[in-house]
Tab-separated table of N, CA and C in Angstrom:
chain	number	residue	atom	x	y	z
A	1	MET	N	-4.162	-6.765	12.262
A	1	MET	CA	-4.487	-5.404	11.847
A	1	MET	C	-5.051	-5.442	10.434
A	2	LYS	N	-5.908	-4.502	10.135
A	2	LYS	CA	-6.474	-4.377	8.794
A	2	LYS	C	-5.877	-3.151	8.107
A	3	PHE	N	-5.355	-3.350	6.900
A	3	PHE	CA	-4.818	-2.260	6.087
A	3	PHE	C	-5.630	-2.162	4.806
A	4	ALA	N	-6.023	-0.943	4.454
A	4	ALA	CA	-6.655	-0.690	3.169
A	4	ALA	C	-5.559	-0.723	2.099
A	5	PHE	N	-5.711	-1.592	1.133
A	5	PHE	CA	-4.767	-1.688	0.023
A	5	PHE	C	-5.319	-0.807	-1.092
A	6	ILE	N	-4.699	0.356	-1.254
A	6	ILE	CA	-5.203	1.356	-2.203
A	6	ILE	C	-4.425	1.221	-3.509
A	7	SER	N	-5.066	0.618	-4.493
A	7	SER	CA	-4.416	0.366	-5.774
A	7	SER	C	-5.459	-0.050	-6.788
A	8	ARG	N	-5.153	0.190	-8.047
A	8	ARG	CA	-6.049	-0.317	-9.096
A	8	ARG	C	-5.833	-1.810	-9.300
A	9	HIS	N	-4.729	-2.334	-8.747
A	9	HIS	CA	-4.404	-3.754	-8.859
A	9	HIS	C	-4.753	-4.482	-7.569
A	10	LEU	N	-5.114	-5.733	-7.685
A	10	LEU	CA	-5.303	-6.570	-6.509
A	10	LEU	C	-3.927	-6.876	-5.908
A	11	PRO	N	-3.858	-7.083	-4.604
A	11	PRO	CA	-2.562	-7.473	-4.037
A	11	PRO	C	-2.149	-8.842	-4.566
A	12	THR	N	-0.857	-9.007	-4.767
A	12	THR	CA	-0.343	-10.293	-5.241
A	12	THR	C	-0.291	-11.275	-4.070
A	13	ASP	N	-0.129	-12.550	-4.393
A	13	ASP	CA	0.021	-13.553	-3.340
A	13	ASP	C	1.224	-13.230	-2.458
A	14	GLY	N	2.295	-12.748	-3.079
A	14	GLY	CA	3.493	-12.383	-2.319
A	14	GLY	C	3.230	-11.232	-1.362
A	15	GLN	N	2.506	-10.224	-1.819
A	15	GLN	CA	2.176	-9.091	-0.952
A	15	GLN	C	1.282	-9.539	0.206
A	16	ILE	N	0.327	-10.391	-0.079
A	16	ILE	CA	-0.572	-10.893	0.959
A	16	ILE	C	0.221	-11.651	2.020
A	17	LYS	N	1.180	-12.471	1.582
A	17	LYS	CA	2.001	-13.236	2.521
A	17	LYS	C	2.893	-12.321	3.348
A	18	LEU	N	3.551	-11.356	2.707
A	18	LEU	CA	4.414	-10.430	3.448
A	18	LEU	C	3.615	-9.675	4.506
A	19	ALA	N	2.413	-9.277	4.167
A	19	ALA	CA	1.553	-8.579	5.126
A	19	ALA	C	1.147	-9.529	6.257
A	20	ALA	N	0.715	-10.724	5.906
A	20	ALA	CA	0.274	-11.691	6.918
A	20	ALA	C	1.400	-12.017	7.889
A	21	ASP	N	2.632	-12.068	7.391
A	21	ASP	CA	3.784	-12.337	8.258
A	21	ASP	C	3.947	-11.262	9.334
A	22	GLN	N	3.373	-10.076	9.104
A	22	GLN	CA	3.436	-8.984	10.076
A	22	GLN	C	2.083	-8.776	10.778
A	23	GLY	N	1.183	-9.741	10.622
A	23	GLY	CA	-0.108	-9.661	11.285
A	23	GLY	C	-1.071	-8.697	10.624
A	24	ILE	N	-0.895	-8.481	9.329
A	24	ILE	CA	-1.713	-7.511	8.593
A	24	ILE	C	-2.580	-8.235	7.578
A	25	ASP	N	-3.854	-7.885	7.564
A	25	ASP	CA	-4.808	-8.363	6.574
A	25	ASP	C	-5.015	-7.240	5.564
A	26	LEU	N	-4.620	-7.468	4.308
A	26	LEU	CA	-4.796	-6.463	3.255
A	26	LEU	C	-6.213	-6.536	2.697
A	27	ILE	N	-6.896	-5.403	2.678
A	27	ILE	CA	-8.244	-5.321	2.123
A	27	ILE	C	-8.183	-4.394	0.909
A	28	HIS	N	-8.369	-4.959	-0.278
A	28	HIS	CA	-8.325	-4.147	-1.496
A	28	HIS	C	-9.545	-3.234	-1.535
A	29	VAL	N	-9.302	-1.924	-1.604
A	29	VAL	CA	-10.405	-0.953	-1.613
A	29	VAL	C	-10.504	-0.201	-2.930
A	30	GLY	N	-9.681	-0.562	-3.903
A	30	GLY	CA	-9.701	0.124	-5.180
A	30	GLY	C	-8.711	1.276	-5.213
A	31	ASP	N	-8.775	2.024	-6.268
A	31	ASP	CA	-7.823	3.099	-6.508
A	31	ASP	C	-8.366	4.426	-6.011
A	32	ALA	N	-7.456	5.351	-5.800
A	32	ALA	CA	-7.811	6.711	-5.417
A	32	ALA	C	-6.786	7.645	-6.037
A	33	ASP	N	-7.163	8.873	-6.248
A	33	ASP	CA	-6.221	9.878	-6.739
A	33	ASP	C	-5.219	10.151	-5.633
A	34	ALA	N	-3.948	9.866	-5.885
A	34	ALA	CA	-2.901	9.991	-4.864
A	34	ALA	C	-2.733	11.420	-4.369
A	35	PHE	N	-3.164	12.393	-5.153
A	35	PHE	CA	-2.979	13.794	-4.774
A	35	PHE	C	-4.167	14.366	-4.004
A	36	THR	N	-5.266	13.598	-3.943
A	36	THR	CA	-6.447	14.101	-3.237
A	36	THR	C	-7.015	13.105	-2.230
A	37	VAL	N	-6.436	11.921	-2.108
A	37	VAL	CA	-6.949	10.935	-1.161
A	37	VAL	C	-6.874	11.518	0.253
A	38	SER	N	-7.860	11.176	1.064
A	38	SER	CA	-7.923	11.761	2.408
A	38	SER	C	-8.242	10.682	3.437
A	39	PRO	N	-7.920	10.954	4.702
A	39	PRO	CA	-8.306	10.019	5.751
A	39	PRO	C	-9.815	9.772	5.786
A	40	SER	N	-10.612	10.788	5.504
A	40	SER	CA	-12.066	10.591	5.522
A	40	SER	C	-12.512	9.647	4.403
A	41	TRP	N	-11.824	9.666	3.265
A	41	TRP	CA	-12.143	8.735	2.181
A	41	TRP	C	-11.901	7.303	2.655
A	42	VAL	N	-10.754	7.082	3.298
A	42	VAL	CA	-10.444	5.749	3.816
A	42	VAL	C	-11.446	5.360	4.893
A	43	ASP	N	-11.739	6.271	5.808
A	43	ASP	CA	-12.696	5.989	6.883
A	43	ASP	C	-14.067	5.605	6.331
A	44	GLY	N	-14.434	6.160	5.185
A	44	GLY	CA	-15.711	5.840	4.565
A	44	GLY	C	-15.782	4.430	4.012
A	45	LEU	N	-14.649	3.762	3.933
A	45	LEU	CA	-14.595	2.409	3.380
A	45	LEU	C	-14.581	1.335	4.458
A	46	GLY	N	-14.366	1.738	5.701
A	46	GLY	CA	-14.307	0.775	6.794
A	46	GLY	C	-13.358	1.240	7.876
A	47	VAL	N	-13.144	0.366	8.838
A	47	VAL	CA	-12.227	0.663	9.944
A	47	VAL	C	-10.893	0.010	9.631
A	48	PHE	N	-9.860	0.834	9.495
A	48	PHE	CA	-8.531	0.348	9.131
A	48	PHE	C	-7.485	0.883	10.095
A	49	ASP	N	-6.518	0.026	10.406
A	49	ASP	CA	-5.369	0.436	11.216
A	49	ASP	C	-4.332	1.147	10.362
A	50	GLY	N	-4.304	0.809	9.083
A	50	GLY	CA	-3.302	1.377	8.201
A	50	GLY	C	-3.729	1.311	6.757
A	51	VAL	N	-2.837	1.801	5.916
A	51	VAL	CA	-3.033	1.788	4.469
A	51	VAL	C	-1.769	1.274	3.813
A	52	ALA	N	-1.917	0.615	2.700
A	52	ALA	CA	-0.783	0.227	1.864
A	52	ALA	C	-0.938	0.999	0.564
A	53	VAL	N	0.069	1.800	0.241
A	53	VAL	CA	-0.009	2.683	-0.922
A	53	VAL	C	1.236	2.546	-1.784
A	54	VAL	N	1.133	3.003	-3.008
A	54	VAL	CA	2.261	3.008	-3.928
A	54	VAL	C	2.834	4.411	-4.063
A	55	HIS	N	1.968	5.383	-4.169
A	55	HIS	CA	2.401	6.746	-4.477
A	55	HIS	C	2.812	7.503	-3.216
A	56	PRO	N	3.957	8.194	-3.258
A	56	PRO	CA	4.401	8.947	-2.082
A	56	PRO	C	3.431	10.052	-1.666
A	57	ALA	N	2.703	10.639	-2.608
A	57	ALA	CA	1.741	11.674	-2.239
A	57	ALA	C	0.632	11.085	-1.372
A	58	ALA	N	0.167	9.907	-1.700
A	58	ALA	CA	-0.858	9.249	-0.890
A	58	ALA	C	-0.320	8.966	0.506
A	59	ALA	N	0.912	8.493	0.594
A	59	ALA	CA	1.513	8.231	1.905
A	59	ALA	C	1.557	9.502	2.738
A	60	LEU	N	1.948	10.600	2.134
A	60	LEU	CA	2.039	11.867	2.868
A	60	LEU	C	0.673	12.365	3.318
A	61	LEU	N	-0.338	12.190	2.487
A	61	LEU	CA	-1.674	12.661	2.839
A	61	LEU	C	-2.342	11.820	3.917
A	62	LEU	N	-1.913	10.566	4.062
A	62	LEU	CA	-2.571	9.656	4.991
A	62	LEU	C	-1.768	9.349	6.253
A	63	CYS	N	-0.503	9.730	6.276
A	63	CYS	CA	0.384	9.293	7.354
A	63	CYS	C	0.066	9.878	8.725
A	64	SER	N	-0.669	10.972	8.806
A	64	SER	CA	-0.991	11.523	10.126
A	64	SER	C	-2.144	10.770	10.787
A	65	SER	N	-2.860	9.937	10.009
A	65	SER	CA	-4.018	9.218	10.545
A	65	SER	C	-3.866	7.708	10.568
A	66	PHE	N	-2.968	7.170	9.740
A	66	PHE	CA	-2.841	5.719	9.597
A	66	PHE	C	-1.381	5.287	9.603
A	67	LEU	N	-1.147	4.044	10.020
A	67	LEU	CA	0.128	3.411	9.700
A	67	LEU	C	0.185	3.329	8.182
A	68	VAL	N	1.371	3.476	7.612
A	68	VAL	CA	1.509	3.429	6.161
A	68	VAL	C	2.443	2.276	5.791
A	69	GLY	N	1.956	1.399	4.926
A	69	GLY	CA	2.755	0.290	4.435
A	69	GLY	C	3.178	0.537	3.002
A	70	VAL	N	4.462	0.248	2.739
A	70	VAL	CA	5.008	0.383	1.393
A	70	VAL	C	5.769	-0.904	1.079
A	71	PHE	N	5.422	-1.522	-0.021
A	71	PHE	CA	6.121	-2.734	-0.442
A	71	PHE	C	7.400	-2.373	-1.174
A	72	GLU	N	8.472	-3.078	-0.827
A	72	GLU	CA	9.758	-2.902	-1.508
A	72	GLU	C	9.757	-3.739	-2.771
A	73	ASN	N	10.134	-3.131	-3.876
A	73	ASN	CA	10.166	-3.804	-5.170
A	73	ASN	C	11.546	-4.406	-5.374
A	74	SER	N	11.603	-5.721	-5.501
A	74	SER	CA	12.896	-6.386	-5.635
A	74	SER	C	13.215	-6.820	-7.055
A	75	ASN	N	12.305	-6.616	-7.972
A	75	ASN	CA	12.518	-7.154	-9.309
A	75	ASN	C	12.076	-6.149	-10.360
A	76	ARG	N	13.005	-5.373	-10.841
A	76	ARG	CA	12.671	-4.419	-11.902
A	76	ARG	C	13.197	-4.973	-13.231
A	77	ALA	N	12.392	-4.861	-14.226
A	77	ALA	CA	12.774	-5.349	-15.551
A	77	ALA	C	13.883	-4.473	-16.125
A	78	PRO	N	14.722	-5.046	-16.969
A	78	PRO	CA	15.747	-4.235	-17.628
A	78	PRO	C	15.105	-3.124	-18.466
A	79	GLU	N	15.842	-2.070	-18.678
A	79	GLU	CA	15.332	-0.943	-19.454
A	79	GLU	C	14.834	-1.427	-20.809
A	80	GLY	N	13.657	-0.947	-21.186
A	80	GLY	CA	13.059	-1.324	-22.457
A	80	GLY	C	12.176	-2.552	-22.375
A	81	GLU	N	12.244	-3.277	-21.269
A	81	GLU	CA	11.408	-4.465	-21.091
A	81	GLU	C	10.118	-4.094	-20.375
A	82	ARG	N	9.157	-5.002	-20.434
A	82	ARG	CA	7.881	-4.787	-19.742
A	82	ARG	C	8.138	-4.693	-18.235
A	83	PRO	N	7.581	-3.675	-17.573
A	83	PRO	CA	7.786	-3.535	-16.122
A	83	PRO	C	7.280	-4.756	-15.361
A	84	GLN	N	8.027	-5.128	-14.327
A	84	GLN	CA	7.656	-6.248	-13.472
A	84	GLN	C	7.708	-5.788	-12.021
A	85	PHE	N	6.895	-6.385	-11.182
A	85	PHE	CA	6.886	-6.039	-9.773
A	85	PHE	C	6.863	-7.306	-8.957
A	86	GLU	N	7.805	-7.418	-8.046
A	86	GLU	CA	7.806	-8.521	-7.098
A	86	GLU	C	8.196	-7.965	-5.743
A	87	ALA	N	7.293	-8.007	-4.820
A	87	ALA	CA	7.549	-7.449	-3.496
A	87	ALA	C	8.483	-8.369	-2.716
A	88	SER	N	9.498	-7.773	-2.093
A	88	SER	CA	10.429	-8.547	-1.276
A	88	SER	C	10.313	-8.208	0.199
A	89	ALA	N	9.651	-7.099	0.524
A	89	ALA	CA	9.489	-6.691	1.923
A	89	ALA	C	8.330	-5.712	2.021
A	90	LEU	N	7.775	-5.641	3.213
A	90	LEU	CA	6.746	-4.653	3.513
A	90	LEU	C	7.277	-3.789	4.643
A	91	HIS	N	7.427	-2.509	4.365
A	91	HIS	CA	7.910	-1.556	5.364
A	91	HIS	C	6.711	-0.791	5.914
A	92	ILE	N	6.644	-0.687	7.243
A	92	ILE	CA	5.560	0.012	7.913
A	92	ILE	C	6.125	1.265	8.571
A	93	TYR	N	5.455	2.379	8.330
A	93	TYR	CA	5.869	3.681	8.893
A	93	TYR	C	4.760	4.202	9.786
A	94	ASP	N	5.143	4.662	10.975
A	94	ASP	CA	4.176	5.210	11.913
A	94	ASP	C	4.519	6.689	12.145
A	95	LEU	N	3.802	7.566	11.449
A	95	LEU	CA	3.999	9.008	11.566
A	95	LEU	C	2.727	9.684	12.077
A	96	ARG	N	1.881	8.890	12.738
A	96	ARG	CA	0.625	9.424	13.228
A	96	ARG	C	0.867	10.468	14.308
A	97	ASP	N	-0.066	11.408	14.378
A	97	ASP	CA	0.010	12.464	15.399
A	97	ASP	C	-0.225	11.900	16.781
C-alpha cells in the first residue's frame, strides 16, 4: 500500500521500517495546513491508500477517504530538553465511509 507521509520532515529510517513491516510504502509529500488539508489535496499528489499524519485535525479531515496512520512516539525528552522523536509503532485506523 502507498501512504502519503504529510509532514515538513522526511520519514525517519525507523518510520520507514515500521511502515514496511505492515506492507506500507511511505511517500513524503511535504507539509500541509492540518486545519485545511483535504482529500482532494492528497488526490492531487497521486494515488494513495492512506495517509500518515501527525496532527489530529489532519487525521479527522482525511479519515473518511483514507486509511490513517499515526506513529507512536516512544521517546520524549525530559522537560526542558530538546524534543526527540522515536517511533515505536505505527497504528492504522480505518474510518472510511
